[in-house]
XYZ file of C-alpha atoms in Angstrom:
582
model
C -53.208 39.661 33.184
C -55.127 39.699 29.904
C -55.643 43.452 30.127
C -51.934 43.983 30.768
C -51.040 41.786 27.777
C -53.415 43.769 25.561
C -51.944 47.081 26.729
C -48.376 45.860 26.143
C -49.285 44.556 22.686
C -50.905 47.889 21.785
C -47.895 49.893 23.025
C -45.455 47.574 21.227
C -47.537 47.785 18.037
C -47.463 51.594 18.128
C -43.683 51.627 18.714
C -43.060 49.194 15.836
C -45.250 51.154 13.409
C -43.381 54.258 14.526
C -40.088 52.558 13.629
C -41.582 51.597 10.259
C -42.496 55.247 9.644
C -38.995 56.376 10.616
C -37.454 53.766 8.287
C -39.420 54.726 5.145
C -36.985 57.523 4.105
C -34.088 55.030 4.388
C -35.556 52.691 1.747
C -34.821 53.311 -1.909
C -37.911 53.973 -3.956
C -38.929 51.036 -6.112
C -36.778 48.585 -4.128
C -39.077 47.804 -1.212
C -39.441 44.145 -2.231
C -35.778 43.663 -3.183
C -33.310 41.722 -1.033
C -31.535 44.884 0.061
C -34.800 46.112 1.644
C -35.689 42.846 3.414
C -34.772 44.523 6.734
C -37.596 47.041 6.142
C -39.986 44.224 5.230
C -39.033 42.557 8.534
C -40.082 45.755 10.359
C -43.426 45.825 8.514
C -44.129 42.131 9.153
C -43.229 42.435 12.851
C -45.488 45.489 13.313
C -48.304 43.722 11.448
C -47.847 40.618 13.612
C -48.272 42.629 16.796
C -51.313 44.343 15.311
C -52.959 40.955 14.802
C -51.873 39.786 18.276
C -53.720 42.814 19.687
C -56.823 42.170 17.551
C -56.800 38.431 18.365
C -57.195 39.092 22.087
C -60.600 40.728 21.617
C -61.925 39.444 18.265
C -60.935 35.831 17.610
C -57.953 33.747 18.662
C -57.884 32.220 15.159
C -56.043 35.388 14.107
C -53.062 34.100 16.100
C -52.161 31.971 13.067
C -51.794 35.092 10.921
C -49.963 36.924 13.729
C -47.426 34.113 14.262
C -46.966 33.658 10.499
C -46.118 37.353 10.141
C -43.763 37.067 13.141
C -41.978 34.189 11.425
C -41.900 36.155 8.136
C -40.189 39.006 9.986
C -37.398 36.769 11.343
C -36.964 35.037 7.965
C -36.618 38.299 6.039
C -34.076 39.599 8.551
C -31.915 36.499 8.093
C -32.160 36.783 4.267
C -31.203 40.459 4.491
C -27.897 39.649 6.209
C -27.266 36.940 3.634
C -27.671 39.654 0.982
C -25.190 41.883 2.842
C -22.677 39.041 2.889
C -23.141 37.917 -0.725
C -24.911 40.666 -2.730
C -23.655 39.201 -5.994
C -25.260 35.778 -5.451
C -28.732 34.904 -6.701
C -31.389 35.371 -4.069
C -34.121 32.748 -3.845
C -37.060 35.134 -4.206
C -39.531 32.299 -3.990
C -38.085 31.053 -0.668
C -39.832 33.587 1.664
C -43.267 33.006 0.154
C -42.914 29.217 0.255
C -41.547 29.195 3.812
C -44.291 31.535 5.045
C -46.985 29.377 3.422
C -45.593 26.159 4.926
C -45.200 27.735 8.355
C -48.755 29.113 8.257
C -50.271 25.786 7.250
C -48.356 23.830 9.910
C -49.137 26.365 12.623
C -52.849 26.442 11.734
C -52.967 22.645 11.856
C -51.277 22.616 15.282
C -53.564 25.418 16.484
C -56.657 23.415 15.591
C -55.433 19.948 16.549
C -52.740 20.483 19.159
C -52.335 22.080 22.557
C -51.098 25.518 23.565
C -47.607 24.246 24.415
C -47.257 22.609 20.991
C -48.168 25.823 19.184
C -45.759 27.975 21.148
C -43.021 25.311 21.014
C -43.301 25.115 17.211
C -43.281 28.907 16.743
C -40.354 29.475 19.151
C -38.292 26.664 17.599
C -38.637 28.204 14.125
C -37.796 31.664 15.539
C -34.685 30.204 17.182
C -33.516 28.639 13.877
C -34.069 31.969 12.070
C -32.066 33.831 14.732
C -29.244 31.285 14.563
C -29.173 31.622 10.757
C -29.194 35.422 11.106
C -26.314 35.407 13.630
C -24.317 33.001 11.441
C -24.730 35.274 8.413
C -23.648 38.276 10.505
C -20.517 36.509 11.726
C -19.633 35.560 8.163
C -19.746 39.258 7.210
C -16.370 39.636 8.892
C -15.050 41.618 11.838
C -14.531 44.861 9.890
C -18.119 45.169 8.678
C -19.544 43.790 11.902
C -18.212 46.719 13.947
C -21.059 48.946 12.809
C -23.548 46.197 13.624
C -22.087 45.304 17.023
C -25.138 46.504 19.019
C -27.547 44.718 16.662
C -25.481 41.516 16.886
C -25.547 41.711 20.673
C -29.317 42.278 20.861
C -29.868 39.435 18.382
C -27.829 37.144 20.645
C -29.934 38.311 23.576
C -33.101 37.603 21.549
C -31.893 34.041 20.924
C -31.145 33.547 24.633
C -34.625 34.771 25.592
C -36.289 32.561 22.952
C -34.372 29.507 24.206
C -35.164 30.471 27.811
C -38.857 30.647 27.003
C -38.581 27.281 25.258
C -37.021 25.827 28.378
C -39.653 27.402 30.595
C -42.382 26.062 28.328
C -40.863 22.569 28.499
C -40.603 22.461 32.288
C -43.770 24.452 33.060
C -46.832 22.277 32.466
C -49.933 24.387 31.835
C -53.498 23.274 31.076
C -53.881 22.617 27.329
C -56.857 24.928 26.927
C -55.120 28.180 27.961
C -54.188 30.849 25.459
C -51.361 33.333 25.037
C -52.953 35.826 27.422
C -53.260 33.275 30.237
C -49.605 32.300 30.428
C -47.925 32.281 33.871
C -46.332 35.596 34.806
C -42.754 34.249 34.534
C -43.223 33.095 30.930
C -45.023 36.319 30.061
C -42.109 38.347 31.458
C -39.645 36.391 29.316
C -41.884 36.954 26.281
C -42.061 40.716 26.864
C -38.336 40.914 27.548
C -37.834 39.269 24.141
C -40.202 41.760 22.450
C -38.434 44.684 24.179
C -35.019 43.480 23.005
C -36.472 43.139 19.479
C -37.452 46.821 19.529
C -33.951 47.771 20.718
C -32.401 45.687 17.918
C -34.574 47.425 15.347
C -33.531 50.822 16.685
C -29.892 49.685 16.424
C -30.456 48.601 12.806
C -32.024 51.969 11.958
C -28.943 53.601 13.480
C -26.771 51.394 11.263
C -28.653 52.491 8.134
C -28.492 56.159 9.110
C -24.741 55.836 9.690
C -24.326 53.970 6.402
C -26.252 56.589 4.430
C -24.400 59.408 6.222
C -21.080 57.759 5.337
C -22.074 57.501 1.671
C -23.173 61.130 1.659
C -19.879 62.125 3.247
C -18.012 60.183 0.557
C -20.008 61.918 -2.156
C -19.265 65.297 -0.581
C -15.594 64.381 -0.297
C -15.496 63.316 -3.956
C -17.196 66.533 -5.018
C -14.698 68.534 -2.971
C -11.849 66.616 -4.575
C -13.190 67.410 -8.052
C -13.592 71.065 -7.162
C -10.060 71.149 -5.753
C -8.655 69.584 -8.905
C -10.435 72.172 -11.035
C -9.166 74.929 -8.780
C -5.574 73.644 -9.027
C -5.858 73.464 -12.792
C -7.058 77.038 -12.939
C -4.229 78.123 -10.632
C -1.697 76.483 -12.950
C -3.190 78.214 -15.998
C -2.586 81.798 -14.961
C -1.600 84.062 -12.126
C -4.692 86.063 -12.749
C -6.849 83.102 -11.973
C -4.748 82.536 -8.847
C -5.396 86.080 -7.665
C -9.075 85.612 -8.419
C -9.078 82.416 -6.392
C -7.336 84.189 -3.488
C -10.048 86.792 -3.564
C -12.606 84.036 -3.399
C -10.848 82.613 -0.354
C -10.913 86.001 1.343
C -14.604 86.236 0.644
C -15.047 82.750 2.100
C -13.139 83.794 5.229
C -15.499 86.718 5.677
C -18.456 84.355 5.333
C -16.833 82.001 7.836
C -16.487 84.816 10.358
C -20.136 85.682 9.843
C -21.072 82.019 10.300
C -19.018 81.785 13.508
C -20.721 84.859 14.911
C -24.095 83.373 13.992
C -23.107 80.112 15.702
C -22.217 81.976 18.909
C -25.583 83.717 18.821
C -27.347 80.379 18.362
C -25.414 78.845 21.265
C -26.477 81.734 23.473
C -30.068 81.273 22.306
C -29.840 77.531 23.054
C -28.726 78.232 26.616
C -31.676 80.585 27.030
C -34.103 77.968 25.633
C -32.719 75.306 27.967
C -33.206 77.634 30.932
C -36.879 78.236 30.126
C -37.654 74.719 28.875
C -38.190 73.409 32.394
C -35.215 71.002 32.323
C -32.324 71.230 34.745
C -29.087 70.820 32.734
C -25.911 69.456 34.316
C -22.371 69.163 32.940
C -20.064 66.841 34.921
C -16.282 67.013 34.573
C -15.493 63.469 35.693
C -11.747 64.190 35.969
C -12.077 67.183 38.343
C -15.393 66.219 39.942
C -16.927 69.635 39.226
C -20.530 69.891 38.033
C -21.989 72.912 36.200
C -25.717 73.608 36.172
C -28.113 75.922 34.394
C -30.493 78.283 36.178
C -33.422 75.848 36.038
C -31.488 73.113 37.893
C -30.599 75.546 40.666
C -34.222 76.760 40.925
C -35.550 73.186 40.939
C -33.515 72.244 44.029
C -33.618 75.671 45.685
C -29.830 76.048 45.598
C -27.852 79.278 45.989
C -28.004 80.965 42.525
C -24.605 82.620 43.102
C -22.881 79.225 43.305
C -21.469 78.314 39.878
C -19.942 74.918 40.607
C -21.103 71.906 42.614
C -19.259 68.728 43.520
C -20.359 65.122 43.109
C -20.858 64.989 46.891
C -23.284 67.925 46.620
C -25.231 65.933 44.044
C -25.274 62.807 46.259
C -26.514 64.805 49.258
C -29.579 65.891 47.266
C -30.643 62.313 46.377
C -33.149 60.566 48.653
C -31.228 58.033 50.817
C -33.488 55.165 49.677
C -32.665 55.881 46.016
C -28.963 56.755 46.296
C -27.503 53.267 45.720
C -29.704 52.652 42.652
C -28.751 56.026 41.104
C -25.039 55.415 41.660
C -25.381 51.950 40.120
C -27.014 53.445 37.017
C -24.224 56.034 36.712
C -21.563 53.349 37.160
C -23.049 51.237 34.352
C -23.107 54.287 32.071
C -19.456 55.110 32.817
C -18.555 51.502 32.039
C -20.254 51.850 28.650
C -23.002 49.324 29.379
C -25.951 51.653 28.680
C -27.102 55.272 28.580
C -28.044 56.872 31.877
C -31.795 57.274 32.499
C -33.534 56.863 35.855
C -36.424 58.177 37.953
C -35.784 58.929 41.615
C -36.473 61.334 44.473
C -34.387 64.414 45.345
C -34.379 66.539 48.494
C -34.551 70.301 48.000
C -32.516 72.682 50.119
C -35.645 73.481 52.185
C -36.135 69.761 52.972
C -39.087 69.153 50.623
C -39.066 66.179 48.235
C -39.526 66.078 44.464
C -39.580 63.280 41.872
C -37.244 63.745 38.883
C -36.397 61.940 35.656
C -32.656 62.109 35.050
C -31.038 61.413 31.668
C -27.375 61.637 30.722
C -24.687 60.491 28.311
C -20.903 60.394 28.142
C -19.929 63.000 25.507
C -16.138 63.000 25.841
C -13.538 60.312 26.499
C -9.765 60.233 26.968
C -7.398 58.744 24.345
C -7.463 55.584 26.473
C -11.240 55.396 26.151
C -12.047 56.449 29.717
C -15.019 58.819 30.232
C -13.986 62.411 30.866
C -17.202 64.401 30.545
C -20.871 63.614 30.951
C -23.893 65.857 30.368
C -27.572 65.378 31.102
C -30.912 66.884 32.052
C -33.265 66.548 35.022
C -37.017 67.026 34.667
C -39.364 67.575 37.607
C -42.044 64.849 37.297
C -43.583 65.264 40.766
C -47.000 66.198 39.372
C -46.953 63.205 37.009
C -46.086 60.776 39.846
C -48.748 62.268 42.120
C -51.353 62.103 39.357
C -50.523 58.451 38.628
C -50.837 57.547 42.297
C -54.222 59.304 42.521
C -55.449 57.619 39.342
C -54.438 54.202 40.647
C -56.199 54.864 43.961
C -59.374 55.971 42.169
C -59.298 52.993 39.818
C -58.745 50.191 42.305
C -59.527 51.410 45.830
C -62.644 52.521 47.660
C -62.178 56.256 48.323
C -63.817 56.116 51.770
C -62.345 53.002 53.433
C -59.148 52.715 51.328
C -59.712 48.985 50.797
C -60.055 47.387 47.333
C -63.097 48.149 45.213
C -65.223 45.548 43.420
C -63.244 45.812 40.170
C -59.884 44.823 41.651
C -61.589 42.338 43.995
C -62.840 40.307 41.012
C -59.302 40.100 39.609
C -57.919 38.994 42.990
C -60.637 36.350 43.377
C -59.952 34.964 39.898
C -56.215 34.711 40.661
C -56.892 33.070 44.045
C -59.144 30.452 42.422
C -56.427 29.571 39.909
C -53.748 29.338 42.608
C -56.006 27.185 44.777
C -56.531 24.764 41.910
C -52.839 24.720 40.967
C -51.578 24.105 44.519
C -54.653 22.191 45.790
C -55.029 24.532 48.732
C -58.404 25.499 50.205
C -59.485 29.134 50.190
C -62.463 30.943 51.649
C -64.765 33.753 50.547
C -66.385 35.776 53.352
C -69.268 38.217 52.903
C -69.602 40.597 55.877
C -72.672 42.804 56.367
C -73.106 45.202 59.300
C -76.181 44.636 61.467
C -78.626 47.537 61.919
C -76.368 49.859 59.939
C -79.429 51.605 58.499
C -80.541 52.476 62.036
C -77.158 54.099 62.649
C -77.473 56.241 59.494
C -81.080 57.193 60.255
C -80.290 58.091 63.868
C -77.000 59.942 63.562
C -76.660 60.745 59.877
C -74.524 59.483 57.006
C -71.354 61.167 58.271
C -71.408 59.007 61.395
C -72.188 56.013 59.160
C -69.138 56.799 57.024
C -67.040 57.116 60.172
C -68.262 53.677 61.235
C -67.337 52.163 57.837
C -63.825 53.602 58.092
C -63.464 52.181 61.607
C -64.755 48.782 60.439
C -62.186 48.693 57.616
C -59.423 49.598 60.067
C -60.372 46.813 62.476
C -60.608 44.307 59.627
C -57.086 45.222 58.471
C -55.800 44.545 62.001
C -57.155 40.970 61.820
C -56.909 39.878 58.166
C -53.348 38.880 57.072
C -51.690 41.221 54.565
C -51.446 38.439 51.971
C -55.250 38.176 51.891
C -57.815 40.547 50.376
C -60.395 42.969 51.805
C -62.841 44.772 49.499
C -65.899 46.963 49.886
C -68.678 45.630 47.663
C -71.041 48.543 48.314
C -72.921 50.177 51.207
C -72.068 48.351 54.430
C -71.126 45.067 52.722
C -67.510 43.854 52.605
C -65.897 40.805 50.990
C -62.788 38.983 52.243
C -60.679 36.400 50.401
C -58.598 34.018 52.525
C -56.007 31.928 50.685
C -53.734 28.961 51.466
C -55.862 27.522 54.276
C -54.382 24.056 53.841
C -55.214 20.951 51.834
C -57.632 19.511 54.444
C -61.256 20.703 54.617
C -61.416 20.524 58.406
C -58.252 22.621 58.803
C -59.509 25.218 56.311
C -62.897 25.303 58.066
C -61.268 25.888 61.445
C -58.943 28.664 60.230
C -61.721 30.514 58.385
C -64.054 30.191 61.378
C -61.400 31.528 63.787
C -60.787 34.607 61.675
C -64.529 35.223 61.249
C -65.095 34.933 65.016
C -62.317 37.452 65.653
C -63.990 39.821 63.190
C -67.363 39.452 64.919
C -65.810 40.055 68.322
C -63.865 43.122 67.136
C -66.765 44.698 65.245
C -69.330 44.088 67.976
C -67.451 46.260 70.469
C -68.852 49.726 70.992
C -67.787 52.529 68.700
C -67.020 55.862 70.413
C -68.791 58.731 68.693
C -67.249 61.652 70.585
C -64.197 61.504 68.298
C -66.246 63.295 65.668
C -68.394 65.425 67.946
C -66.371 68.541 67.203
C -67.211 68.195 63.515
C -70.791 66.877 63.671
C -73.957 67.898 65.477
C -74.877 64.760 67.417
C -78.015 64.235 69.511
C -77.529 65.086 73.135
C -75.978 62.288 75.122
C -74.691 60.364 72.085
C -71.380 58.932 73.187
C -71.073 55.468 71.656
C -72.846 52.973 69.443
C -72.621 49.202 69.017
C -72.857 47.786 65.518
C -72.262 44.033 65.076
C -71.746 42.091 61.829
C -73.156 38.953 60.164
C -70.650 36.860 58.227
C -71.297 34.226 55.573
C -68.477 31.889 54.490
C -68.009 29.499 51.583
C -64.894 27.352 51.082
C -63.463 26.535 47.650
C -60.786 24.266 46.200
C -59.962 25.363 42.661
C -62.160 26.975 40.039
C -64.980 24.433 39.784
C -67.409 27.255 40.583
C -67.621 30.688 38.979
C -67.210 33.936 40.885
C -70.950 34.573 40.701
C -71.712 31.162 42.174
C -69.239 31.635 45.041
C -70.618 35.097 45.816
C -74.156 33.705 45.783
C -73.152 30.955 48.251
C -71.435 33.409 50.610
C -74.425 35.776 50.378
C -76.787 32.913 51.212
C -74.716 31.957 54.254
C -74.592 35.614 55.368
C -78.398 35.919 55.208
C -78.659 32.736 57.271
C -76.468 34.418 59.883
C -78.770 37.452 59.867
C -81.853 35.211 60.287
C -80.157 33.694 63.330
C -80.205 37.127 64.985
C -77.038 38.748 63.628
C -73.548 38.872 65.049
C -73.192 35.304 63.751
C -70.895 33.275 61.504
C -72.543 30.842 59.090
C -70.865 28.456 56.605
C -72.285 27.361 53.266
C -72.321 23.543 53.229
C -70.010 21.835 50.705
C -70.548 18.077 51.142
C -68.906 17.300 47.808
C -65.495 18.731 48.770
C -65.308 17.557 52.373
């Protein structure tokens, strides 16, 4: 969980600094620290806060004070910015941000050193909620006319407030140990936190869009004023003399010629754009929602192996190419886009004309509506991401699974064991750690070769999967040694002991049966008469209730019990004694 938090913080930090970079041209030079640029300062503070959150996870958690102070500074500056929009003529309390930030930092540092995790987060979230409420109040007081351009930002700010209050409620009802930190929060609270951060990014993008629209509107007004001045001058010249009028008419003719040239150039560029889209690798589609017809470029037709002579496709043709398991989700995404809830973007599988399957990323947007506001036309692009999906699946398999037996490797096993220990302590349920080592496996390798040994390991993993419940964990620790984690064995030691022993006995019985070797005889050169081989297993078990012991200690106990089973002659199950938890 900690690694995932760090990755999310790094990604969020990069996105926020990217938004800061995009926003720099929108800020007037010399006015960065003025009230009208407080929105930009909020961006900078938020990006800096996430930078320190990322650093705090690996350097020192004391940096969380600075990170949370910057997070508060971001929300405060955003609220002050909307107050400036509402009352630009009023005096702004320039000393207020510095004083508030100082007070917040001191209080938070005191709580961080003296209080518990819940108190720190509760204090920070409460202040964030007040800042958001102040911000929303200032936005409402701007008035309905000015708020229209900020409608998306107002909505995302409301959503931010809901998520902050939801996390506050979750924090209040979810009692965690006082010594945990931000990166050890339960998954449900972490999801709420990251939903809040994601909505924050969306709100910032919406605010950048507002500024771009505002600047574009001002530029358009300036252009319109310049055109008005030029027109007035032209009219004055026309009134002065007929000669000037004729001269002006000549100018208009010249402008018409230039316009024709520009139109021809535009047609050429449109043709070039179509060519670029065809060779860019994206399949372009143009959907006439009223008639149901869909136009496609050459790349789309090639991607799905369609008939290149067919110029139009129907919506039903499109549906027939979507994988049945993904169809309902795709249609739901399209429906939400047509209702104006969000832009269309989704990853799903499509079936080519020859029956093969590809993964695509589909993006689209409504580009034309009727006078009543209903969508009339929608365009989009499909990209073939099959190689990307396949590569991700292979990378995940290499990172977390043993390539031979397809069970978990040691890296993911340690994460699973840590999570099982925490769950056992939280729910007071016994768990068990089993170490399984094959008897006389070296003799098998020496006699028949490593290929037969590998075949035996694969067969062992298969038989273990048939016995171990899917909710539990199987991992290969190396060589012929496997580890098994059994969870939720009950709150009584005797019951847990019995269940773990039953499963271990089933494993011993299954693995001690003979292994047929002729299944690989057509691929391997086996000694004459080699038909089957028996290879039993020794199993050591240790029970646990919570995280009183470390992973290393539990593994050492299970290893000790396994070696006791081997000393007893192999094909045995041996428990590590736990008198303290009986």
